[in-house]
Amino acid sequence: MLEKADRVGGTLWFSTLTTPDNGRLLTWLQNEATRLGIDIRLTTTATADSVRALSPDVVVVATGAVRERPAVPGGDLPHVHTGDTMRALMTGSGDATGQSPLLRIMGRLGGLTGITKSPDKIRYLSSKFLKLLPMTRNVVVVGGSLVGLELAEFLAERGSRVTLVAEGGQLGVPMAMPRRWTAVKHARENGVNIYRDATLKRITRKTVEFIAGGETLSVRASMVIVATGVSAAAPLAEDLSASGVDVHVVGDAGSVDYIEGAVHSAWKIATAL
Ligand SMILES: Cc1cc2nc3c(=O)[nH]c(=O)nc-3n(C[C@H](O)[C@H](O)[C@H](O)COP(=O)(O)OP(=O)(O)OC[C@H]3O[C@@H](n4cnc5c(N)ncnc54)[C@H](O)[C@@H]3O)c2cc1C
């Protein structure tokens, strides 16, 4: 198994920060991989060439979803984070391109001390220190699906003033009921300002502008987290398939269906092979 990060688990690992219960699935998968003697190569980015060099009979591509920046003015400012840059910040691994020097230093320090390897330590330390950081004082989360809602709740619990700008009317999808209600209730109790059916217009260095309820609003933002623009794509699979390799795509790379969908699609391929 080739994994470009310094740890296994991908987005599931990241999700254990906001949903500690997901950690049990991650631990079970890690134990199974060890028990079955899987050859895991960390910090190894798979390319079409490196995979072909292994002469595999079959390739399963599970590279996850792709995350786009919002196509509005200011969408590419350095304080605008996608899931990928947030992961780099919280875990000290991944692509830190475009992050502020302070965030890069924090990520590097976390990586060197090993703190960013432990979800419990990240949760504990962020509960003490996140509110002290200027860049997390006023956070706007764009996107009200499960991921946006959970991140908004996580940050608000840690003292950030959070505004959630949701493009749709329903929050927390595809969380099942009653967890969805509970998450919205917790977010509100923690002071998250929620705007539904909103349209993002512009991001500046200090504000986010959007339309909600027929009004154009502007809120302060020292950090913007974009939890929309997530889509399935597997360019690696396309490259391999074009050169005749037997390749299968599973998980968010094939269809963004969250943990259950990823497990199900992997099971279907594994049992078919
Ligand atoms: C904060 C947050 C909370 C969430 N909470 C939940 C939840 O409670 N319930 C739920 O169902 N879902 C949740 N999700 C979504 C869920 O985690 C993902 O849908 C799921 O983990 C996708 O799994 P995957 O294996 O398809 O992709 P990923 O977990 O994204 O894994 C892809 C892996 O491929 C690696 N990779 C990419 N390209 C390469 C390459 N070229 N070479 C080598 N390695 C590569 C990446 O580093 C990564 O480890 C959450 C997501 C986030 C961000």
Tab-separated table of C-alpha atoms and ligand atoms in Angstrom:
chain	number	residue	atom	x	y	z
A	1	MET	CA	0.000	0.000	0.000
A	2	LEU	CA	1.423	3.360	-1.068
A	3	GLU	CA	0.447	6.357	1.095
A	4	LYS	CA	1.738	9.839	0.443
A	5	ALA	CA	1.135	11.066	4.029
A	6	ASP	CA	3.183	10.126	7.093
A	7	ARG	CA	0.300	8.109	8.530
A	8	VAL	CA	-2.482	5.801	7.405
A	9	GLY	CA	-6.163	6.679	7.667
A	10	GLY	CA	-6.415	9.662	5.312
A	11	THR	CA	-9.510	11.761	5.954
A	12	LEU	CA	-10.762	9.152	8.438
A	13	TRP	CA	-7.750	10.031	10.635
A	14	PHE	CA	-8.637	13.736	10.338
A	15	SER	CA	-12.308	13.022	11.126
A	16	THR	CA	-11.326	11.491	14.489
A	17	LEU	CA	-10.512	15.032	15.677
A	18	THR	CA	-14.125	16.122	15.356
A	19	THR	CA	-15.692	12.664	15.855
A	20	PRO	CA	-13.547	10.666	18.303
A	21	ASP	CA	-15.800	7.591	17.849
A	22	ASN	CA	-14.426	7.217	14.287
A	23	GLY	CA	-11.123	6.333	15.979
A	24	ARG	CA	-12.406	2.833	16.791
A	25	LEU	CA	-12.827	2.038	13.086
A	26	LEU	CA	-9.395	3.491	12.349
A	27	THR	CA	-7.763	1.391	15.101
A	28	TRP	CA	-9.503	-1.759	13.868
A	29	LEU	CA	-8.369	-1.126	10.276
A	30	GLN	CA	-4.787	-0.452	11.433
A	31	ASN	CA	-4.772	-3.662	13.509
A	32	GLU	CA	-6.126	-5.689	10.604
A	33	ALA	CA	-3.483	-4.260	8.249
A	34	THR	CA	-0.768	-5.273	10.749
A	35	ARG	CA	-2.273	-8.716	11.382
A	36	LEU	CA	-2.468	-9.415	7.643
A	37	GLY	CA	1.125	-8.293	7.092
A	38	ILE	CA	0.309	-5.595	4.532
A	39	ASP	CA	3.395	-3.867	3.157
A	40	ILE	CA	2.628	-0.213	3.938
A	41	ARG	CA	4.911	2.413	2.418
A	42	LEU	CA	4.306	5.802	4.025
A	43	THR	CA	5.395	9.169	2.587
A	44	THR	CA	5.291	7.514	-0.832
A	45	THR	CA	3.275	9.277	-3.508
A	46	ALA	CA	1.930	6.887	-6.114
A	47	THR	CA	2.362	8.014	-9.706
A	48	ALA	CA	1.417	6.100	-12.831
A	49	ASP	CA	5.119	5.351	-13.389
A	50	SER	CA	5.889	4.234	-9.812
A	51	VAL	CA	2.830	1.971	-9.767
A	52	ARG	CA	3.632	0.418	-13.171
A	53	ALA	CA	7.187	-0.214	-11.924
A	54	LEU	CA	5.727	-2.568	-9.288
A	55	SER	CA	4.136	-4.675	-12.089
A	56	PRO	CA	0.888	-5.203	-10.170
A	57	ASP	CA	-1.786	-7.636	-11.358
A	58	VAL	CA	-4.474	-5.268	-10.139
A	59	VAL	CA	-4.435	-1.690	-8.784
A	60	VAL	CA	-7.011	-0.239	-6.398
A	61	VAL	CA	-6.997	3.554	-6.343
A	62	ALA	CA	-8.323	5.042	-3.062
A	63	THR	CA	-6.839	8.532	-3.282
A	64	GLY	CA	-9.879	10.352	-1.865
A	65	ALA	CA	-11.800	13.370	-3.098
A	66	VAL	CA	-10.408	16.530	-4.657
A	67	ARG	CA	-11.113	19.844	-2.938
A	68	GLU	CA	-11.439	23.106	-4.856
A	69	ARG	CA	-11.087	26.653	-3.584
A	70	PRO	CA	-14.240	28.775	-3.984
A	71	ALA	CA	-14.532	30.512	-7.353
A	72	VAL	CA	-15.202	33.962	-5.879
A	73	PRO	CA	-12.887	36.972	-5.601
A	74	GLY	CA	-10.461	36.292	-2.754
A	75	GLY	CA	-10.972	32.510	-2.874
A	76	ASP	CA	-7.223	32.052	-3.282
A	77	LEU	CA	-6.140	34.250	-0.338
A	78	PRO	CA	-3.724	32.499	2.067
A	79	HIS	CA	-6.139	32.505	5.016
A	80	VAL	CA	-8.671	30.529	2.952
A	81	HIS	CA	-8.274	26.831	3.733
A	82	THR	CA	-9.634	23.753	2.042
A	83	GLY	CA	-9.810	20.363	3.742
A	84	ASP	CA	-6.282	19.672	2.483
A	85	THR	CA	-4.634	22.736	4.037
A	86	MET	CA	-6.664	22.296	7.257
A	87	ARG	CA	-5.362	18.745	7.473
A	88	ALA	CA	-1.823	20.025	6.968
A	89	LEU	CA	-2.374	22.518	9.792
A	90	MET	CA	-3.997	20.158	12.288
A	91	THR	CA	-1.830	17.128	11.644
A	92	GLY	CA	1.458	18.728	10.642
A	93	SER	CA	1.478	16.621	7.486
A	94	GLY	CA	0.331	17.153	3.942
A	95	ASP	CA	0.559	20.052	1.569
A	96	ALA	CA	1.296	23.312	3.408
A	97	THR	CA	1.708	25.334	0.211
A	98	GLY	CA	0.190	28.788	0.509
A	99	GLN	CA	-0.141	28.687	4.290
A	100	SER	CA	1.036	31.609	6.378
A	101	PRO	CA	4.568	31.245	7.800
A	102	LEU	CA	3.140	31.004	11.350
A	103	LEU	CA	0.892	28.101	10.399
A	104	ARG	CA	3.769	26.364	8.629
A	105	ILE	CA	5.962	26.746	11.737
A	106	MET	CA	3.148	25.433	13.966
A	107	GLY	CA	2.654	22.448	11.709
A	108	ARG	CA	6.386	21.733	11.655
A	109	LEU	CA	6.695	22.047	15.442
A	110	GLY	CA	3.726	19.751	15.914
A	111	GLY	CA	5.276	17.227	13.550
A	112	LEU	CA	8.685	17.351	15.264
A	113	THR	CA	7.269	16.937	18.784
A	114	GLY	CA	4.980	14.112	17.667
A	115	ILE	CA	1.918	15.965	19.045
A	116	THR	CA	0.226	15.921	15.662
A	117	LYS	CA	0.328	12.100	15.612
A	118	SER	CA	-2.166	11.889	18.465
A	119	PRO	CA	-5.800	12.996	17.956
A	120	ASP	CA	-6.240	13.140	21.763
A	121	LYS	CA	-3.286	15.524	22.147
A	122	ILE	CA	-4.465	17.716	19.255
A	123	ARG	CA	-7.952	17.879	20.783
A	124	TYR	CA	-6.557	18.693	24.233
A	125	LEU	CA	-3.998	21.291	23.118
A	126	SER	CA	-6.384	22.962	20.675
A	127	SER	CA	-8.938	23.273	23.498
A	128	LYS	CA	-6.314	25.230	25.493
A	129	PHE	CA	-4.533	27.266	22.839
A	130	LEU	CA	-6.704	27.731	19.751
A	131	LYS	CA	-8.522	30.711	21.257
A	132	LEU	CA	-5.182	32.447	21.841
A	133	LEU	CA	-4.265	32.426	18.164
A	134	PRO	CA	-5.235	35.583	16.235
A	135	MET	CA	-5.893	33.589	13.063
A	136	THR	CA	-8.616	31.440	14.681
A	137	ARG	CA	-10.393	34.283	16.508
A	138	ASN	CA	-13.043	34.878	13.804
A	139	VAL	CA	-13.611	31.897	11.568
A	140	VAL	CA	-16.043	31.588	8.682
A	141	VAL	CA	-16.835	28.038	7.608
A	142	VAL	CA	-18.284	27.835	4.097
A	143	GLY	CA	-20.455	24.756	3.620
A	144	GLY	CA	-23.002	23.270	5.987
A	145	SER	CA	-22.652	19.554	5.229
A	146	LEU	CA	-21.439	17.062	7.854
A	147	VAL	CA	-17.832	18.244	7.507
A	148	GLY	CA	-18.586	21.995	7.679
A	149	LEU	CA	-20.903	21.568	10.628
A	150	GLU	CA	-18.465	19.399	12.579
A	151	LEU	CA	-15.551	21.764	11.960
A	152	ALA	CA	-17.694	24.768	12.985
A	153	GLU	CA	-18.651	23.002	16.215
A	154	PHE	CA	-15.047	21.914	16.902
A	155	LEU	CA	-13.708	25.476	16.530
A	156	ALA	CA	-16.550	27.165	18.431
A	157	GLU	CA	-16.070	24.746	21.363
A	158	ARG	CA	-12.463	25.952	21.455
A	159	GLY	CA	-13.343	29.628	21.707
A	160	SER	CA	-13.374	30.773	18.067
A	161	ARG	CA	-16.217	33.068	16.957
A	162	VAL	CA	-17.618	30.980	14.120
A	163	THR	CA	-20.008	31.873	11.305
A	164	LEU	CA	-21.311	29.015	9.188
A	165	VAL	CA	-22.312	30.035	5.664
A	166	ALA	CA	-24.330	27.161	4.199
A	167	GLU	CA	-25.355	27.205	0.567
A	168	GLY	CA	-28.237	24.783	1.073
A	169	GLY	CA	-31.146	24.728	3.476
A	170	GLN	CA	-30.248	21.424	5.157
A	171	LEU	CA	-27.343	21.200	7.557
A	172	GLY	CA	-25.220	18.180	8.437
A	173	VAL	CA	-26.051	16.028	5.393
A	174	PRO	CA	-25.478	13.042	5.214
A	175	MET	CA	-25.467	12.608	9.000
A	176	ALA	CA	-28.267	10.374	10.151
A	177	MET	CA	-30.982	11.640	12.462
A	178	PRO	CA	-30.927	12.315	15.374
A	179	ARG	CA	-27.175	13.034	15.201
A	180	ARG	CA	-27.811	15.794	12.680
A	181	TRP	CA	-30.219	17.624	15.021
A	182	THR	CA	-27.812	17.207	17.925
A	183	ALA	CA	-24.910	18.588	15.889
A	184	VAL	CA	-26.907	21.679	14.843
A	185	LYS	CA	-28.071	22.169	18.457
A	186	HIS	CA	-24.490	21.834	19.806
A	187	ALA	CA	-23.183	24.228	17.176
A	188	ARG	CA	-25.826	26.820	18.138
A	189	GLU	CA	-25.169	26.308	21.865
A	190	ASN	CA	-21.487	26.937	21.219
A	191	GLY	CA	-22.364	30.236	19.568
A	192	VAL	CA	-22.010	29.300	15.883
A	193	ASN	CA	-23.917	31.874	13.783
A	194	ILE	CA	-25.621	29.862	11.084
A	195	TYR	CA	-26.809	31.258	7.747
A	196	ARG	CA	-28.655	28.821	5.452
A	197	ASP	CA	-29.451	29.238	1.738
A	198	ALA	CA	-26.558	31.674	1.540
A	199	THR	CA	-24.508	32.616	-1.526
A	200	LEU	CA	-20.843	33.409	-1.076
A	201	LYS	CA	-19.866	36.597	-2.933
A	202	ARG	CA	-16.386	37.730	-1.948
A	203	ILE	CA	-13.554	37.099	0.499
A	204	THR	CA	-11.230	39.898	1.558
A	205	ARG	CA	-8.287	39.797	3.971
A	206	LYS	CA	-10.620	40.634	6.863
A	207	THR	CA	-14.178	39.778	5.826
A	208	VAL	CA	-16.437	37.338	4.046
A	209	GLU	CA	-19.366	38.747	2.066
A	210	PHE	CA	-22.428	36.674	1.262
A	211	ILE	CA	-26.123	37.005	0.496
A	212	ALA	CA	-28.598	35.463	2.930
A	213	GLY	CA	-32.302	36.178	3.370
A	214	GLY	CA	-32.168	38.708	0.533
A	215	GLU	CA	-29.530	40.822	2.305
A	216	THR	CA	-25.853	41.255	1.553
A	217	LEU	CA	-23.934	40.578	4.753
A	218	SER	CA	-20.310	40.967	5.701
A	219	VAL	CA	-18.689	39.201	8.671
A	220	ARG	CA	-15.174	39.399	10.037
A	221	ALA	CA	-12.904	36.474	9.208
A	222	SER	CA	-9.316	35.896	10.260
A	223	MET	CA	-9.612	32.389	8.768
A	224	VAL	CA	-11.968	30.909	6.183
A	225	ILE	CA	-12.508	27.165	5.970
A	226	VAL	CA	-14.068	25.874	2.791
A	227	ALA	CA	-16.016	22.654	3.266
A	228	THR	CA	-17.682	22.753	-0.161
A	229	GLY	CA	-16.303	22.006	-3.601
A	230	VAL	CA	-15.509	18.378	-2.738
A	231	SER	CA	-15.767	16.093	-5.736
A	232	ALA	CA	-14.739	12.631	-6.872
A	233	ALA	CA	-11.750	12.338	-9.185
A	234	ALA	CA	-9.104	9.712	-9.789
A	235	PRO	CA	-6.603	10.989	-12.385
A	236	LEU	CA	-4.124	8.312	-11.322
A	237	ALA	CA	-6.640	5.597	-12.247
A	238	GLU	CA	-7.242	7.243	-15.638
A	239	ASP	CA	-3.491	7.304	-16.367
A	240	LEU	CA	-3.056	3.667	-15.360
A	241	SER	CA	-6.125	2.490	-17.200
A	242	ALA	CA	-4.935	4.237	-20.395
A	243	SER	CA	-1.787	2.087	-20.286
A	244	GLY	CA	-3.753	-1.147	-19.917
A	245	VAL	CA	-3.432	-1.702	-16.149
A	246	ASP	CA	-6.393	-3.447	-14.452
A	247	VAL	CA	-7.497	-0.614	-12.143
A	248	HIS	CA	-10.429	-0.094	-9.771
A	249	VAL	CA	-11.458	3.093	-7.947
A	250	VAL	CA	-12.930	3.008	-4.434
A	251	GLY	CA	-14.006	5.527	-1.792
A	252	ASP	CA	-14.333	9.276	-2.282
A	253	ALA	CA	-12.115	9.115	-5.384
A	254	GLY	CA	-14.952	7.274	-7.156
A	255	SER	CA	-17.962	8.845	-5.433
A	256	VAL	CA	-18.082	11.111	-2.370
A	257	ASP	CA	-20.120	8.818	-0.112
A	258	TYR	CA	-18.298	9.258	3.201
A	259	ILE	CA	-16.977	6.461	5.398
A	260	GLU	CA	-19.819	4.039	4.818
A	261	GLY	CA	-19.579	4.490	1.042
A	262	ALA	CA	-15.788	4.088	1.113
A	263	VAL	CA	-16.002	0.866	3.132
A	264	HIS	CA	-18.794	-0.489	0.935
A	265	SER	CA	-17.061	0.271	-2.373
A	266	ALA	CA	-13.808	-1.269	-1.069
A	267	TRP	CA	-15.676	-4.370	0.115
A	268	LYS	CA	-17.328	-4.763	-3.322
A	269	ILE	CA	-13.988	-4.673	-5.125
A	270	ALA	CA	-12.207	-6.851	-2.556
A	271	THR	CA	-14.853	-9.570	-2.745
A	272	ALA	CA	-14.952	-9.413	-6.554
A	273	LEU	CA	-11.184	-9.861	-6.950
B	1	LIG	C1	-13.473	16.913	9.626
B	1	LIG	C2	-14.098	15.735	8.929
B	1	LIG	C3	-15.010	14.950	9.613
B	1	LIG	C4	-15.622	13.876	8.977
B	1	LIG	N1	-16.497	13.112	9.692
B	1	LIG	C5	-17.106	12.065	9.076
B	1	LIG	C6	-18.032	11.247	9.790
B	1	LIG	O1	-18.288	11.450	10.977
B	1	LIG	N2	-18.630	10.227	9.107
B	1	LIG	C7	-18.372	9.965	7.775
B	1	LIG	O2	-18.944	9.023	7.214
B	1	LIG	N3	-17.481	10.697	7.101
B	1	LIG	C8	-16.829	11.744	7.704
B	1	LIG	N4	-15.940	12.492	7.007
B	1	LIG	C9	-15.640	12.137	5.597
B	1	LIG	C10	-14.804	10.855	5.545
B	1	LIG	O3	-13.701	10.976	6.429
B	1	LIG	C11	-14.324	10.576	4.102
B	1	LIG	O4	-15.446	10.587	3.253
B	1	LIG	C12	-13.635	9.206	3.992
B	1	LIG	O5	-12.620	9.080	4.960
B	1	LIG	C13	-13.083	9.031	2.593
B	1	LIG	O6	-12.229	7.900	2.580
B	1	LIG	P1	-11.305	7.559	1.319
B	1	LIG	O7	-10.463	6.389	1.755
B	1	LIG	O8	-12.096	7.419	0.094
B	1	LIG	O9	-10.386	8.839	1.097
B	1	LIG	P2	-9.373	9.552	2.088
B	1	LIG	O10	-9.684	9.215	3.507
B	1	LIG	O11	-9.336	10.981	1.690
B	1	LIG	O12	-7.981	8.837	1.787
B	1	LIG	C14	-7.241	9.099	0.637
B	1	LIG	C15	-5.806	8.750	0.970
B	1	LIG	O13	-5.055	8.683	-0.235
B	1	LIG	C16	-3.805	9.330	-0.030
B	1	LIG	N5	-3.337	9.751	-1.357
B	1	LIG	C17	-3.886	10.651	-2.205
B	1	LIG	N6	-3.199	10.695	-3.352
B	1	LIG	C18	-2.181	9.818	-3.223
B	1	LIG	C19	-1.113	9.404	-4.081
B	1	LIG	N7	-0.973	9.889	-5.333
B	1	LIG	N8	-0.256	8.482	-3.610
B	1	LIG	C20	-0.378	7.945	-2.355
B	1	LIG	N9	-1.370	8.294	-1.513
B	1	LIG	C21	-2.261	9.207	-1.947
B	1	LIG	C22	-4.125	10.493	0.909
B	1	LIG	O14	-2.982	10.959	1.571
B	1	LIG	C23	-5.124	9.815	1.847
B	1	LIG	O15	-4.484	9.176	2.928
B	1	LIG	C24	-15.302	13.564	7.621
B	1	LIG	C25	-14.359	14.332	6.942
B	1	LIG	C26	-13.754	15.408	7.579
B	1	LIG	C27	-12.752	16.231	6.820
